[in-house]
Amino acid sequence: QYSAIGIYSDNTKTDLTQHATWQSSDTAVATIDSDGAAYGVDVGDTTISAFFGGLSASTTLTITAATPTSLQVTPPDKTVPKGTTGHYTATVYYSGNSSRDVTQESTWKSSNTEVAYITTSGENAGYGEALESGTSTITAHFEGKNDSTGVTVTTATLESIQVTPVNESVAKGL
């Protein structure tokens, strides 16, 4: 967020941020809105300028590559019955307080593949299936960061009953 401060001949100051015209010299690097808020587009340098009353002032803005600070796998530790499926999500947090979903870009691993299967990469990355009773740790790796969550698989649970045969027809007296 940039501010434009007008300094008058008697050294008084006025905030001109909302009245100035803002400009970025390289909009492929950063843009700036009419309120003086700049948005990084790509790595590089640009000059941010404010214009008001025939005067202008400028400063340099450098956009650097965001650095991953942490990775978070969700959902947190859970207990599920054998035979169920679900999806895990990986979110990377960057310096500068931004984040994004990197589920498909992460490499996934189950510590006990007999208990829990996890699709390790690609379009279905993070898809899990509870195979046998026991415990496993599900881990995602992305750009040097990793996070894990636990899964406990219990025996299969009764979800429904079924009567067979279906729509049977029997002759009278049988």
Coordinates of C-alpha atoms in Angstrom, one line a residue:
Q1 CA 0.0 0.0 0.0
Y2 CA 1.5 3.3 -1.1
S3 CA 0.7 6.8 0.2
A4 CA 1.1 10.1 -1.6
I5 CA 1.7 13.0 0.9
G6 CA 1.5 16.5 -0.4
I7 CA 4.0 18.9 1.3
Y8 CA 3.0 22.6 1.0
S9 CA 5.3 25.7 1.1
D10 CA 4.5 26.2 4.8
N11 CA 5.6 22.6 5.6
T12 CA 2.0 21.4 6.2
K13 CA 1.2 18.0 4.8
T14 CA -1.9 16.5 3.3
D15 CA -2.7 12.9 2.4
L16 CA -3.3 12.8 -1.4
T17 CA -3.4 9.1 -1.8
Q18 CA -7.0 8.9 -2.9
H19 CA -6.6 11.9 -5.2
A20 CA -3.3 11.0 -6.9
T21 CA -3.1 9.2 -10.2
W22 CA -1.0 6.0 -9.7
Q23 CA 1.2 4.3 -12.3
S24 CA 3.5 1.3 -12.5
S25 CA 6.3 1.6 -15.2
D26 CA 6.1 -2.2 -15.8
T27 CA 2.7 -3.7 -15.4
A28 CA 4.2 -7.2 -16.2
V29 CA 6.0 -6.9 -12.8
A30 CA 3.4 -5.1 -10.7
T31 CA 0.1 -3.2 -11.1
I32 CA -1.2 -0.5 -8.8
D33 CA -4.8 0.5 -8.3
S34 CA -6.4 4.0 -7.9
D35 CA -6.0 3.7 -4.1
G36 CA -2.3 3.1 -4.2
A37 CA -2.3 -0.6 -3.6
A38 CA 0.3 -2.5 -5.6
Y39 CA 0.0 -6.1 -6.6
G40 CA 3.0 -8.3 -7.6
V41 CA 2.6 -10.0 -11.0
D42 CA 6.1 -11.4 -11.7
V43 CA 9.6 -11.2 -10.4
G44 CA 11.4 -8.0 -11.3
D45 CA 11.6 -4.2 -10.7
T46 CA 9.2 -1.5 -11.5
T47 CA 8.8 2.2 -10.7
I48 CA 5.7 3.2 -8.8
S49 CA 4.7 6.9 -9.4
A50 CA 2.1 9.2 -8.0
F51 CA 0.9 12.2 -10.0
F52 CA -1.1 15.2 -8.6
G53 CA -1.4 18.9 -9.5
G54 CA 1.4 18.8 -12.1
L55 CA 3.9 17.2 -9.6
S56 CA 5.0 13.6 -9.3
A57 CA 7.1 11.4 -7.0
S58 CA 8.4 7.9 -7.7
T59 CA 9.9 4.9 -5.9
T60 CA 11.2 1.5 -6.9
L61 CA 9.2 -1.7 -6.2
T62 CA 11.1 -5.0 -6.3
I63 CA 9.0 -8.2 -6.6
T64 CA 10.8 -11.3 -5.4
A65 CA 9.9 -14.9 -5.7
A66 CA 7.7 -16.0 -2.8
T67 CA 9.4 -18.3 -0.4
P68 CA 7.5 -21.3 1.0
T69 CA 7.5 -21.0 4.8
S70 CA 5.2 -24.0 5.7
L71 CA 3.0 -26.7 4.3
Q72 CA -0.3 -27.8 5.9
V73 CA -2.1 -31.1 5.3
T74 CA -5.8 -31.4 6.0
P75 CA -7.9 -33.0 7.3
P76 CA -6.1 -33.4 10.7
D77 CA -5.6 -36.9 12.3
K78 CA -8.7 -39.0 11.9
T79 CA -10.2 -42.4 12.4
V80 CA -12.0 -44.1 9.5
P81 CA -13.5 -47.5 8.9
K82 CA -11.9 -50.0 6.5
G83 CA -13.1 -49.5 3.0
T84 CA -13.7 -45.8 3.1
T85 CA -12.0 -43.3 0.8
G86 CA -11.2 -39.6 1.1
H87 CA -9.1 -36.8 -0.1
Y88 CA -6.3 -35.0 1.6
T89 CA -5.3 -31.4 0.7
A90 CA -1.9 -29.7 0.9
T91 CA -1.7 -25.9 1.3
V92 CA 1.6 -24.1 1.0
Y93 CA 2.1 -20.8 2.9
Y94 CA 4.5 -18.2 1.6
S95 CA 6.4 -15.3 3.0
G96 CA 4.2 -12.3 2.6
N97 CA 1.1 -14.1 4.0
S98 CA -0.1 -15.7 0.8
S99 CA -1.1 -19.3 0.3
R100 CA -2.3 -21.7 -2.3
D101 CA -3.5 -25.3 -2.8
V102 CA -0.6 -27.5 -4.0
T103 CA -2.3 -30.9 -3.6
Q104 CA -1.6 -32.0 -7.1
E105 CA 1.9 -30.6 -7.1
S106 CA 2.9 -32.3 -3.9
T107 CA 4.4 -35.7 -3.5
W108 CA 2.4 -37.9 -1.1
K109 CA 3.4 -40.9 1.0
S110 CA 1.7 -43.3 3.3
S111 CA 4.0 -44.7 6.1
N112 CA 2.0 -48.0 6.1
T113 CA 0.7 -48.9 2.6
E114 CA -1.0 -52.0 3.9
V115 CA -3.2 -49.8 6.1
A116 CA -3.8 -46.7 4.0
Y117 CA -3.2 -46.2 0.3
I118 CA -2.5 -42.6 -1.0
T119 CA -2.2 -41.5 -4.6
T120 CA 1.4 -40.2 -4.6
S121 CA 1.3 -37.6 -7.5
G122 CA -0.6 -36.2 -10.4
E123 CA -4.2 -35.4 -11.0
N124 CA -5.5 -37.6 -8.2
A125 CA -2.7 -36.8 -5.7
G126 CA -3.9 -36.9 -2.1
Y127 CA -6.7 -39.4 -2.8
G128 CA -6.6 -42.0 0.0
E129 CA -8.2 -45.4 0.8
A130 CA -8.5 -47.2 4.1
L131 CA -7.3 -50.8 3.3
E132 CA -6.8 -52.6 6.7
S133 CA -7.1 -52.0 10.4
G134 CA -4.1 -50.1 11.8
T135 CA -2.4 -46.8 11.7
S136 CA -0.5 -44.8 9.1
T137 CA 1.0 -41.4 8.6
I138 CA 0.1 -39.5 5.5
T139 CA 2.8 -37.0 4.4
A140 CA 2.9 -34.4 1.7
H141 CA 6.2 -32.9 0.3
F142 CA 6.4 -29.6 -1.6
E143 CA 9.5 -27.5 -2.4
G144 CA 11.4 -28.6 0.7
K145 CA 8.5 -28.4 3.0
N146 CA 6.4 -31.3 4.4
D147 CA 3.5 -31.9 6.8
S148 CA 1.8 -35.1 8.0
T149 CA -1.4 -36.2 9.4
G150 CA -2.4 -39.5 11.0
V151 CA -5.0 -42.0 10.0
T152 CA -6.3 -44.8 12.1
V153 CA -8.3 -47.5 10.2
T154 CA -10.8 -49.5 12.2
T155 CA -12.7 -52.6 11.1
A156 CA -15.4 -52.1 8.5
T157 CA -18.7 -50.7 9.8
L158 CA -22.2 -51.9 9.0
E159 CA -23.7 -49.3 6.7
S160 CA -26.8 -51.0 5.3
I161 CA -28.7 -54.3 5.1
Q162 CA -30.1 -56.0 2.1
V163 CA -32.9 -58.6 1.8
T164 CA -32.5 -61.2 -0.9
P165 CA -33.8 -62.4 -3.2
V166 CA -35.2 -59.2 -4.6
N167 CA -38.8 -59.2 -5.9
E168 CA -39.2 -63.0 -5.7
S169 CA -42.4 -64.7 -6.9
V170 CA -43.6 -67.9 -5.3
A171 CA -46.7 -70.1 -6.2
K172 CA -49.4 -70.3 -3.6
G173 CA -48.8 -73.1 -1.1
L174 CA -45.0 -73.3 -1.7

